[in-house]
Short mmCIF file of C-alpha atoms in Angstrom, two decimals:
data_model
loop_
_atom_site.label_atom_id
_atom_site.label_comp_id
_atom_site.label_asym_id
_atom_site.label_seq_id
_atom_site.Cartn_x
_atom_site.Cartn_y
_atom_site.Cartn_z
CA GLY A 1 14.50 -22.90 -46.16
CA ALA A 2 14.92 -20.75 -49.32
CA VAL A 3 12.20 -18.30 -50.62
CA VAL A 4 10.02 -19.21 -53.48
CA SER A 5 7.83 -16.65 -55.03
CA GLN A 6 4.30 -17.17 -57.23
CA HIS A 7 2.46 -14.26 -59.21
CA PRO A 8 0.19 -14.61 -59.01
CA SER A 9 -1.57 -16.50 -56.58
CA TRP A 10 -4.29 -16.55 -58.00
CA VAL A 11 -6.71 -16.16 -61.35
CA ILE A 12 -9.46 -16.28 -63.29
CA CYS A 13 -9.07 -16.44 -66.75
CA LYS A 14 -12.19 -17.67 -69.70
CA SER A 15 -11.78 -20.35 -71.95
CA GLY A 16 -9.68 -20.42 -74.72
CA THR A 17 -7.70 -17.53 -73.21
CA SER A 18 -3.78 -18.36 -71.93
CA VAL A 19 -2.36 -17.72 -68.15
CA LYS A 20 0.78 -17.14 -67.31
CA ILE A 21 2.05 -18.02 -63.64
CA GLU A 22 5.67 -16.83 -62.38
CA CYS A 23 8.33 -18.74 -59.95
CA ARG A 24 10.66 -16.74 -58.62
CA SER A 25 13.97 -17.65 -55.80
CA LEU A 26 14.52 -14.64 -53.94
CA ASP A 27 17.34 -15.88 -51.84
CA PHE A 28 19.63 -18.05 -54.63
CA GLN A 29 19.76 -19.48 -57.92
CA ALA A 30 18.55 -22.51 -59.20
CA THR A 31 19.38 -24.63 -61.78
CA THR A 32 16.59 -26.89 -61.56
CA MET A 33 13.07 -26.09 -60.87
CA PHE A 34 10.10 -28.50 -60.81
CA TRP A 35 6.03 -27.59 -61.82
CA TYR A 36 3.42 -29.12 -59.83
CA ARG A 37 -0.75 -29.07 -59.34
CA GLN A 38 -2.62 -30.70 -57.25
CA PHE A 39 -6.28 -30.95 -57.47
CA PRO A 40 -8.53 -30.96 -54.42
CA LYS A 41 -7.63 -33.28 -52.27
CA GLN A 42 -5.16 -35.01 -54.10
CA SER A 43 -1.79 -35.57 -54.06
CA LEU A 44 1.15 -33.02 -55.91
CA MET A 45 1.68 -35.04 -59.81
CA LEU A 46 4.78 -33.20 -61.34
CA MET A 47 4.59 -32.15 -64.68
CA ALA A 48 8.00 -30.79 -65.82
CA THR A 49 11.15 -30.06 -65.12
CA SER A 50 12.48 -27.06 -65.76
CA ASN A 51 16.23 -27.17 -67.04
CA GLU A 52 18.22 -23.33 -67.30
CA GLY A 53 18.87 -22.21 -70.58
CA SER A 54 17.17 -25.32 -72.96
CA LYS A 55 14.00 -26.88 -73.15
CA ALA A 56 11.77 -29.06 -70.14
CA THR A 57 11.74 -32.53 -69.60
CA TYR A 58 7.47 -32.95 -69.25
CA GLU A 59 5.82 -35.49 -67.29
CA GLN A 60 4.12 -38.57 -69.25
CA GLY A 61 0.95 -37.38 -70.45
CA VAL A 62 1.90 -34.31 -70.04
CA GLU A 63 0.77 -31.74 -72.91
CA LYS A 64 4.29 -29.31 -73.61
CA ASP A 65 1.88 -27.53 -76.02
CA LYS A 66 -0.66 -26.68 -73.10
CA PHE A 67 1.32 -26.19 -70.69
CA LEU A 68 4.71 -23.70 -72.51
CA ILE A 69 7.65 -24.01 -69.54
CA ASN A 70 10.58 -21.41 -70.35
CA HIS A 71 13.31 -21.20 -67.69
CA ALA A 72 15.04 -17.76 -68.37
CA SER A 73 17.12 -17.31 -66.02
CA LEU A 74 19.07 -19.33 -62.17
CA THR A 75 15.52 -17.60 -60.70
CA LEU A 76 12.99 -17.52 -62.95
CA SER A 77 10.77 -19.92 -64.02
CA THR A 78 7.57 -19.06 -65.52
CA LEU A 79 4.63 -21.79 -66.95
CA THR A 80 2.13 -20.75 -69.29
CA VAL A 81 -1.81 -22.88 -69.65
CA THR A 82 -2.50 -21.83 -73.21
CA SER A 83 -5.41 -22.53 -74.69
CA ALA A 84 -7.00 -23.01 -71.41
CA HIS A 85 -10.33 -25.78 -70.40
CA PRO A 86 -12.24 -25.34 -66.94
CA GLU A 87 -10.96 -28.94 -66.50
CA ASP A 88 -6.90 -26.82 -65.89
CA SER A 89 -8.52 -26.02 -63.03
CA SER A 90 -6.22 -26.52 -60.07
CA PHE A 91 -3.43 -25.26 -58.35
CA TYR A 92 -0.17 -24.51 -60.09
CA ILE A 93 2.71 -25.09 -57.51
CA CYS A 94 6.37 -24.57 -58.44
CA SER A 95 9.30 -25.52 -56.77
CA PHE A 96 13.36 -25.63 -55.80
CA SER A 97 15.29 -28.37 -55.20
CA GLY A 98 17.53 -28.19 -52.10
CA SER A 99 20.71 -28.92 -51.78
CA THR A 100 19.90 -33.15 -50.93
CA TYR A 101 16.84 -32.90 -52.95
CA GLU A 102 14.49 -31.21 -50.46
CA GLN A 103 12.26 -29.57 -52.15
CA TYR A 104 11.81 -25.94 -51.63
CA PHE A 105 8.01 -24.42 -52.74
CA GLY A 106 6.02 -21.72 -54.08
CA PRO A 107 3.39 -20.50 -52.34
CA GLY A 108 1.01 -21.54 -55.44
CA THR A 109 -1.48 -20.48 -57.56
CA ARG A 110 -4.70 -21.29 -58.14
CA LEU A 111 -6.12 -21.31 -61.21
CA THR A 112 -9.71 -21.17 -61.96
CA VAL A 113 -11.15 -21.31 -65.97
CA THR A 114 -14.59 -20.47 -66.17
CA GLY B 1 5.75 -47.21 -62.53
CA GLN B 2 7.51 -46.22 -59.47
CA GLN B 3 4.57 -45.45 -56.79
CA VAL B 4 3.54 -44.42 -52.79
CA MET B 5 1.07 -44.68 -51.11
CA GLN B 6 0.30 -43.25 -47.77
CA ILE B 7 -2.18 -44.88 -45.17
CA PRO B 8 -4.10 -43.90 -43.69
CA GLN B 9 -6.16 -41.68 -46.26
CA TYR B 10 -7.70 -39.77 -43.64
CA GLN B 11 -7.81 -39.20 -39.80
CA HIS B 12 -10.58 -37.67 -37.37
CA VAL B 13 -8.16 -37.62 -34.09
CA GLN B 14 -9.66 -35.29 -31.32
CA GLU B 15 -6.81 -33.03 -29.94
CA GLY B 16 -4.61 -34.72 -27.55
CA GLU B 17 -4.78 -38.22 -29.05
CA ASP B 18 -1.42 -39.99 -31.08
CA PHE B 19 -1.60 -39.52 -34.98
CA THR B 20 0.45 -42.13 -36.81
CA THR B 21 0.21 -42.18 -40.93
CA TYR B 22 1.67 -44.67 -42.68
CA CYS B 23 4.47 -44.98 -45.96
CA ASN B 24 4.67 -47.48 -48.46
CA SER B 25 6.92 -47.70 -51.87
CA SER B 26 7.05 -50.08 -54.55
CA THR B 27 10.71 -49.71 -55.50
CA THR B 28 13.50 -49.49 -52.49
CA LEU B 29 14.61 -45.25 -51.74
CA SER B 30 17.57 -43.67 -51.44
CA ASN B 31 15.81 -40.81 -49.08
CA ILE B 32 12.03 -40.78 -48.19
CA GLN B 33 11.39 -37.14 -47.25
CA TRP B 34 8.28 -36.20 -45.36
CA TYR B 35 5.93 -32.28 -45.86
CA LYS B 36 3.45 -30.53 -44.34
CA GLN B 37 0.71 -29.09 -46.30
CA ARG B 38 -1.74 -26.41 -44.05
CA PRO B 39 -5.02 -26.67 -45.13
CA GLY B 40 -4.79 -23.95 -48.25
CA GLY B 41 -1.69 -24.39 -47.94
CA HIS B 42 1.39 -25.21 -49.96
CA PRO B 43 4.10 -27.99 -49.06
CA VAL B 44 6.74 -27.30 -46.52
CA PHE B 45 9.64 -29.74 -45.78
CA LEU B 46 9.54 -30.97 -42.32
CA ILE B 47 12.40 -33.27 -42.91
CA GLN B 48 14.58 -36.39 -45.28
CA LEU B 49 15.90 -39.69 -43.71
CA VAL B 50 18.86 -41.71 -45.59
CA LYS B 51 19.31 -44.62 -43.27
CA SER B 52 18.13 -48.05 -42.83
CA GLY B 53 16.07 -48.15 -40.12
CA GLU B 54 16.92 -44.05 -39.26
CA VAL B 55 14.48 -42.12 -36.32
CA LYS B 56 14.62 -39.15 -36.24
CA LYS B 57 12.81 -36.15 -34.01
CA GLN B 58 11.63 -33.43 -34.35
CA LYS B 59 9.80 -32.34 -30.11
CA ARG B 60 5.92 -33.94 -30.96
CA LEU B 61 6.79 -35.72 -34.61
CA THR B 62 8.45 -38.82 -34.82
CA PHE B 63 9.45 -39.92 -38.71
CA GLN B 64 11.66 -43.35 -38.80
CA PHE B 65 13.23 -45.31 -41.78
CA GLY B 66 11.63 -48.62 -43.21
CA GLU B 67 14.83 -51.12 -42.48
CA ALA B 68 14.55 -52.27 -46.75
CA LYS B 69 14.25 -49.06 -47.20
CA LYS B 70 11.15 -49.11 -48.70
CA ASN B 71 8.65 -47.27 -46.37
CA SER B 72 8.51 -44.93 -43.71
CA SER B 73 5.89 -43.44 -40.34
CA LEU B 74 5.00 -40.53 -38.87
CA HIS B 75 3.94 -40.70 -35.51
CA ILE B 76 2.69 -37.50 -33.61
CA THR B 77 2.70 -37.45 -30.02
CA ALA B 78 0.06 -35.77 -28.19
CA THR B 79 -2.26 -33.91 -31.39
CA GLN B 80 -2.74 -29.91 -31.38
CA THR B 81 -4.85 -28.08 -33.94
CA THR B 82 -1.71 -26.68 -35.22
CA ASP B 83 -1.34 -30.13 -36.88
CA VAL B 84 -4.11 -30.07 -38.84
CA GLY B 85 -2.97 -30.19 -42.80
CA THR B 86 -2.12 -33.06 -44.94
CA TYR B 87 1.03 -35.04 -44.53
CA PHE B 88 2.89 -36.59 -47.33
CA CYS B 89 5.31 -38.36 -47.88
CA ALA B 90 8.00 -38.41 -51.34
CA GLY B 91 10.68 -40.74 -52.81
CA PRO B 92 13.31 -39.66 -56.15
CA GLY B 93 12.49 -41.05 -59.26
CA TYR B 94 13.84 -44.19 -60.40
CA SER B 95 14.60 -42.33 -63.55
CA SER B 96 16.26 -38.94 -61.57
CA ALA B 97 17.48 -38.12 -57.56
CA SER B 98 16.09 -34.48 -58.12
CA LYS B 99 13.24 -35.61 -59.61
CA ILE B 100 10.77 -35.96 -55.89
CA ILE B 101 7.63 -38.76 -56.26
CA PHE B 102 4.56 -38.02 -53.73
CA GLY B 103 3.27 -40.36 -51.80
CA SER B 104 -0.81 -40.26 -51.71
CA GLY B 105 -0.81 -37.84 -48.78
CA THR B 106 -2.91 -38.25 -45.66
CA ARG B 107 -5.31 -35.11 -44.13
CA LEU B 108 -5.69 -35.32 -40.02
CA SER B 109 -8.32 -32.76 -39.11
CA ILE B 110 -8.39 -32.35 -34.85
CA ARG B 111 -11.54 -32.41 -33.09
CA PRO B 112 -10.67 -28.91 -30.43
#
């Protein structure tokens, strides 16, 4: 399967600050990436679809101005959580689609906002 | 909206016992995927089923896709401690095949 990296693996920030999370595919190129959020003991919730060279598509209820997504190249997508609040504390995971739409996930980023 | 539900939510078994999780979709699916997430880890793709009534096996794991392509199951024979984790089924969204909707998950814990 595809190899996906995410950085940082965990981050603690103060309320009101912004945090950028990077997601990289290491062994293939992808025009589409996905960002998920997972709260403890819950399922994965799709936040947005990141398209290389164009604007991301956000799921209903996800604030695009709060969760800024940039897909600058075929191997890199970034998610910036702006003006973070404690309720944004969660596990953020990116993924790439395989040839039959199977998902290859990054290791995730655990965000804690204090 | 489209929903994918799994039962049970939790399952605690004695090592060596069998385990089954069931997945039900509110809509017909073109395919069903299964993932495993170890505690503290990220989901890992296990398998994809495409055909109605399809059955696939991976060692002690047996995956089945329902005839109506709205339900699926994962059965683990003789569980081992390495099977611990949360198992998710997932299907393509009706608005886009590339958007995957995840089920609610079944968390498996095992008594050694």
